[in-house]
Amino acid sequence: MMDADQCIERSEMKMRGQKMKRILMIGTGGTIASKKTEYGLTPGLTAEELLEYVPQIANVCDVDCKQICSIDSTDVTPEYWKLMAQTVEENYDDYDGFVIGHGTDTMAFTAAALSYLIQYSRKPIVITGAQKPISNDITDAKTNLLDSFIYAADYRSHGVSIVFDGKVIIGTRAKKERAKSYNAFTSINFPCPAIIQDQRVIRYMPEELFDKPVKFYHELEDSIFLLKLIPGMSPEILPYLFEHYDCIVIESFGVGGIPASLRDAFYEIMDEYIEKQGKIVVMATQVVNEGSNMTVYKVGAKVKHDFNLIEAYDMTLEAAITKLMWIMGLGVKDYKSVKQLFYTPVNKDIIFTADHIDEM
């Protein structure tokens, strides 16, 4: 229930003619909603129960809640991403924005996936969570939750983003870089468009205005494998991967390349599976910042010249993988069409350069 000060503040807003935004909170579980058990933390609080810990939200907007699951984010799969997008779609016309409570471990994947499943949204879809349960005496959960509703209720907010530790991060640019600290998330290769400070939205970048209606997508294809290279890796794994998956994302060293120990087997397999069977290979990098560029060294340039490879460039790994899931979910499988869609920016997921344009 609201206290006297909250009632007065809401009454003053109505007297000034300001309409409270209607926000739907979608609960999915995560650390923010977890309780202690004999085996460790596990989600147990509903979205309604989370809001009881932050009564100040009642001053910001009107909130309804919908609990669609209660899971640790380690258990999130593409089916849950589709469920989240479906929930937003079903309620899109009735609300001014959405806040999704989520675990931190796969939050960056979820934010990227929803960026592809929900495009051109003029309403904000905000994802947040916490490093400590909201019931703890010391926790980041209350601040993150309040900040998320402040951002979602701001008329200039739109599209998919993460709000965490006072930062607004575009959905395709987030990465969890710290396992325990409150400043867990970083925006990769792109600035944060805004921060939340003293319960106010401070914007550093103008908001993009969409001239298209919101578009929802409903399918994701998960026949993708991420191969992280390590020194001395045996090539024996390669035939199995190309036989069982339609798309292989190679997380290479540095700016991207194939080590000599794998090169002969890779060439043999690439000729069979890429040129003849149309399998898709994307080269990414294990280095978090600054992206790939296979043309720098011979170990990358020759492979890129000899075969149809797609480069992730400055995209996050989370965005590259979920974008491929979305592209293949459209039924697009041929190299040229996959490449064209992969290099078409969505929610600022890739920055175009002359190199990209030459590849199109």
C-alpha atoms as one frame of an Amber mdcrd trajectory, in Angstrom:
protein
   0.000   0.000   0.000   1.075   3.612  -0.588   1.948   5.844   2.355   0.656
   9.401   2.765   3.562  11.010   0.897   3.075   8.712  -2.064  -0.622   9.505
  -2.220   0.128  13.236  -2.127   2.735  12.927  -4.895   0.372  11.004  -7.140
  -2.396  13.543  -6.472  -0.040  16.386  -7.411   0.834  14.635 -10.665  -2.835
  14.337 -11.560  -3.400  18.009 -10.726  -0.573  18.914 -13.128  -2.256  16.828
 -15.789   0.509  14.230 -15.895  -0.722  10.749 -16.679   1.026   7.879 -14.945
   2.594   5.443 -17.394   1.316   1.874 -17.317   4.162  -0.622 -17.090   3.914
  -4.408 -17.122   6.476  -6.234 -15.021   7.266  -9.707 -16.324   8.777 -12.036
 -13.757  11.094 -14.867 -14.796  13.032 -15.597 -11.582  16.770 -15.023 -11.216
  18.893 -13.994  -8.230  16.785 -10.901  -7.643  13.845 -13.167  -6.770  15.796
 -15.924  -5.025  15.428 -17.433  -1.572  17.929 -19.433   0.450  17.583 -23.213
   0.509  19.796 -25.974   1.855  21.277 -26.357  -1.641  21.820 -22.642  -2.296
  19.809 -19.780  -3.751  16.838 -20.577  -5.950  14.097 -18.322  -7.395  11.035
 -18.159  -5.180   9.555 -14.632  -5.182   6.936 -13.481  -7.651   6.975 -10.159
  -9.482   4.302  -8.846  -7.100   6.425  -9.792  -4.110   9.458  -8.047  -5.588
   7.510  -4.801  -5.919   6.620  -4.874  -2.221  10.298  -4.255  -1.444  10.347
  -1.043  -3.506   7.222   1.010  -2.652   8.729   4.102  -4.329   7.863   2.568
  -7.707   4.251   3.551  -7.040   5.364   7.192  -7.420   6.839   6.498 -10.829
   4.187   4.542 -12.708   1.231   2.192 -12.467   2.404  -1.412 -12.519   0.756
  -4.716 -13.311   2.586  -8.017 -12.994   2.760 -11.247 -14.918   4.853 -14.202
 -13.796   5.745 -16.410 -16.768   8.338 -18.649 -15.099  10.553 -18.848 -12.021
  13.954 -20.168 -13.024  17.639 -19.605 -12.558  18.850 -17.848 -15.706  21.326
 -20.689 -16.247  18.255 -22.659 -17.352  17.122 -20.099 -19.933  16.761 -21.465
 -23.475  15.454 -19.977 -26.753  11.997 -21.241 -25.808  11.981 -18.842 -22.854
  13.074 -15.965 -25.100  10.125 -16.677 -27.358   7.841 -16.794 -24.319   9.083
 -13.396 -23.137   8.600 -11.885 -26.587   5.161 -13.449 -26.853   4.170 -11.971
 -23.482   5.246  -8.510 -24.615   3.393  -8.918 -27.910   0.167 -10.055 -26.249
   0.201  -7.059 -23.904   1.836  -4.488 -26.156  -1.242  -2.358 -26.843  -2.261
  -2.187 -23.178   0.976  -0.843 -21.655   3.454   1.982 -22.160   6.481  -0.148
 -21.368   7.774  -3.414 -19.946  10.243  -4.419 -17.227  11.528  -7.994 -17.209
  13.039  -9.379 -14.010  15.803 -11.800 -14.982  18.869 -13.605 -13.696  22.229
 -12.061 -14.547  24.101 -15.082 -15.918  22.325 -15.152 -19.291  20.825 -11.667
 -19.212  23.042 -10.432 -22.058  21.894 -13.329 -24.264  18.255 -12.572 -23.427
  18.642  -8.853 -24.150  20.231  -9.627 -27.515  17.638 -12.269 -28.410  14.741
  -9.933 -27.572  16.376  -7.222 -29.696  15.870  -9.499 -32.696  12.472 -10.891
 -31.704  11.049  -7.406 -30.998  12.143  -4.745 -33.491  11.172  -1.070 -33.981
   9.464  -0.858 -30.592   8.594   2.682 -29.627   7.925   1.384 -26.150  10.762
   0.383 -23.808  11.463  -3.246 -22.980  13.817  -3.094 -19.986  15.627  -6.111
 -18.555  17.059  -6.003 -15.057  18.097  -8.195 -12.159  20.546  -8.177  -9.269
  23.698  -9.734  -7.893  22.058 -10.185  -4.482  18.492 -11.259  -3.647  16.085
  -8.424  -2.959  15.374  -9.797   0.512  18.999  -9.303   1.627  19.787  -6.426
   3.956  22.533  -5.342   1.562  21.496  -5.691  -2.065  21.580  -3.957  -5.427
  18.135  -5.280  -6.297  16.033  -2.382  -5.007  18.053   0.260  -6.834  18.126
  -1.716 -10.092  14.389  -2.310  -9.954  13.542   1.329  -9.210  15.941   2.575
 -11.897  14.355   0.235 -14.438  10.870   1.586 -13.828  12.157   5.160 -13.933
  13.691   4.469 -17.325  10.674   2.519 -18.605   8.331   5.343 -17.571  10.357
   8.025 -19.378   8.614   9.049 -22.593  11.920   9.120 -24.513  12.783   5.485
 -23.798  12.178   2.785 -26.373  13.522  -0.518 -27.658  15.271  -3.307 -25.769
  17.861  -2.426 -23.151  19.388  -3.519 -19.861  19.269  -1.227 -16.842  21.793
  -2.260 -14.213  23.964  -0.448 -11.665  22.740   2.923 -12.876  23.660   2.249
 -16.516  21.430   1.884 -19.547  22.972  -0.585 -22.015  21.571  -1.264 -25.469
  20.301  -4.839 -25.642  22.792  -6.023 -28.255  25.823  -4.473 -26.546  25.729
  -5.905 -23.027  28.135  -8.411 -21.516  28.423  -9.690 -17.967  32.052  -9.185
 -16.982  31.916  -9.588 -13.201  30.532 -12.555 -11.302  29.844 -10.869  -7.936
  30.270  -7.086  -8.117  27.307  -4.781  -8.544  28.801  -3.253 -11.695  28.461
  -6.603 -13.410  27.575  -5.414 -16.916  29.558  -3.462 -19.477  28.541  -1.982
 -22.807  30.872  -3.475 -25.427  32.207  -1.396 -28.337  29.408   1.136 -27.900
  28.700   3.900 -25.353  25.900   3.733 -22.816  23.123   5.971 -24.144  22.007
   7.010 -20.662  22.471   6.610 -16.919  20.068   6.779 -14.001  21.344   9.199
 -11.371  19.441  10.534  -8.367  16.330   8.865  -9.783  16.571  10.834 -13.028
  17.395   9.725 -16.556  20.480  11.478 -17.902  20.892  10.894 -21.625  24.178
  11.070 -23.502  22.800  10.147 -26.905  19.668  11.221 -28.788  17.042   8.541
 -29.081  16.506   6.975 -32.492  12.976   7.545 -33.773  11.511   4.540 -35.587
   9.450   5.213 -38.691   8.192   1.626 -38.827   5.577  -0.134 -36.685   6.763
  -2.604 -34.071   7.596  -5.997 -35.548   7.477  -9.248 -33.595   9.209 -12.435
 -34.699   8.308 -15.872 -33.398  10.981 -18.396 -34.360  14.583 -19.080 -33.444
  16.729 -21.875 -34.877  19.315 -23.189 -32.429  21.402 -25.423 -34.716  24.472
 -23.387 -33.794  27.677 -24.421 -32.064  30.292 -22.162 -30.515  33.818 -23.497
 -30.960  36.279 -21.760 -28.652  39.820 -22.286 -29.902  42.580 -23.256 -27.483
  46.286 -23.758 -28.234  46.917 -27.318 -29.397  43.277 -28.161 -30.110  42.866
 -31.443 -31.971  41.119 -31.224 -35.365  39.177 -34.430 -34.636  36.196 -32.453
 -33.312  35.659 -30.550 -36.567  33.898 -33.241 -38.685  31.423 -33.956 -35.893
  30.519 -30.280 -35.467  29.999 -29.625 -39.167  27.944 -32.782 -39.535  25.573
 -31.991 -36.659  25.163 -28.184 -36.820  24.106 -25.790 -39.568  26.201 -22.922
 -38.245  29.569 -22.892 -36.480  30.734 -19.763 -34.644  34.500 -19.894 -34.165
  35.748 -17.899 -31.206  39.297 -17.348 -32.384  42.354 -15.631 -30.932  42.985
 -11.912 -31.368  41.552 -10.405 -34.536  40.731 -13.834 -35.977  42.450 -16.720
 -37.710  42.891 -20.491 -37.905  46.005 -21.996 -36.226  48.342 -24.162 -38.298
  47.455 -27.278 -36.281  43.853 -27.048 -37.528  44.361 -25.543 -40.957  44.653
 -28.663 -43.139  41.630 -30.341 -41.554  39.724 -27.067 -41.630  40.356 -26.613
 -45.362  39.253 -30.153 -46.107  36.088 -29.778 -44.068  35.303 -26.296 -45.336
  35.421 -27.506 -48.921  32.928 -30.249 -48.110  30.548 -28.553 -45.704  30.638
 -24.891 -46.700  31.096 -25.004 -50.442  29.039 -28.145 -51.093  26.535 -28.349
 -48.220  26.075 -24.657 -47.452  27.020 -24.706 -43.779  27.584 -21.246 -42.276
  30.802 -20.281 -40.476  31.163 -17.065 -38.486  34.523 -15.892 -37.164  34.419
 -14.053 -33.838  37.118 -13.258 -31.294  37.798 -14.199 -27.694  38.902 -10.619
 -27.043  36.011  -8.681 -25.524  36.725  -5.230 -26.932  37.529  -3.819 -30.383
  36.332  -6.783 -32.442  37.762  -8.974 -35.195  39.579  -8.150 -38.417  40.766
 -11.246 -40.275  42.648  -9.255 -42.921  45.437  -8.210 -40.527  47.373 -11.498
 -40.379  47.972 -14.253 -42.880  46.435 -16.850 -40.520  43.114 -15.083 -41.028
  43.353 -13.329 -44.370  44.030 -16.457 -46.450  41.165 -18.415 -44.890  38.795
 -15.525 -45.428  39.934 -15.181 -49.031  39.597 -18.892 -49.794  36.177 -19.541
 -48.237  32.832 -17.880 -47.595  33.292 -16.732 -44.037  31.274 -14.170 -42.110
  33.032 -12.002 -39.548  31.430 -10.781 -36.330  33.601  -7.627 -36.271  32.533
  -5.434 -33.316  29.445  -7.466 -32.386  29.262  -9.122 -28.993  29.308 -12.896
 -28.994  25.823 -12.872 -27.437  24.477 -10.719 -30.259  26.204 -12.717 -32.999
  24.813 -16.029 -31.748  21.240 -14.847 -31.157  21.195 -12.966 -34.455  22.128
 -16.153 -36.273  19.342 -17.970 -34.416  16.906 -15.294 -35.580  18.150 -15.332
 -39.175  17.898 -19.105 -39.444  14.524 -18.952 -37.695  13.331 -16.936 -40.688
  14.142 -19.953 -42.829  17.169 -18.240 -44.359  20.035 -20.683 -44.830  21.995
 -19.712 -47.967  25.291 -17.934 -47.415  24.561 -14.743 -49.371  21.222 -14.087
 -47.655  22.541 -14.961 -44.193  25.464 -12.599 -44.717  23.238  -9.760 -45.889
  20.944 -10.070 -42.873  23.871 -10.533 -40.481  25.400  -7.253 -41.641  22.088
  -5.366 -41.505  22.195  -3.431 -38.196  19.515  -4.205 -35.612  19.371  -2.228
 -32.363  22.896  -0.887 -33.000  24.430  -4.375 -32.927  27.131  -3.690 -35.540
  28.909  -0.557 -36.713  29.402  -0.423 -40.448  32.801   0.370 -41.936  34.161
   0.329 -45.466  35.240  -3.273 -44.878  31.660  -4.320 -44.207  30.314  -2.471
 -47.230  32.867  -4.150 -49.491  31.633  -7.549 -48.292  27.965  -6.982 -49.088
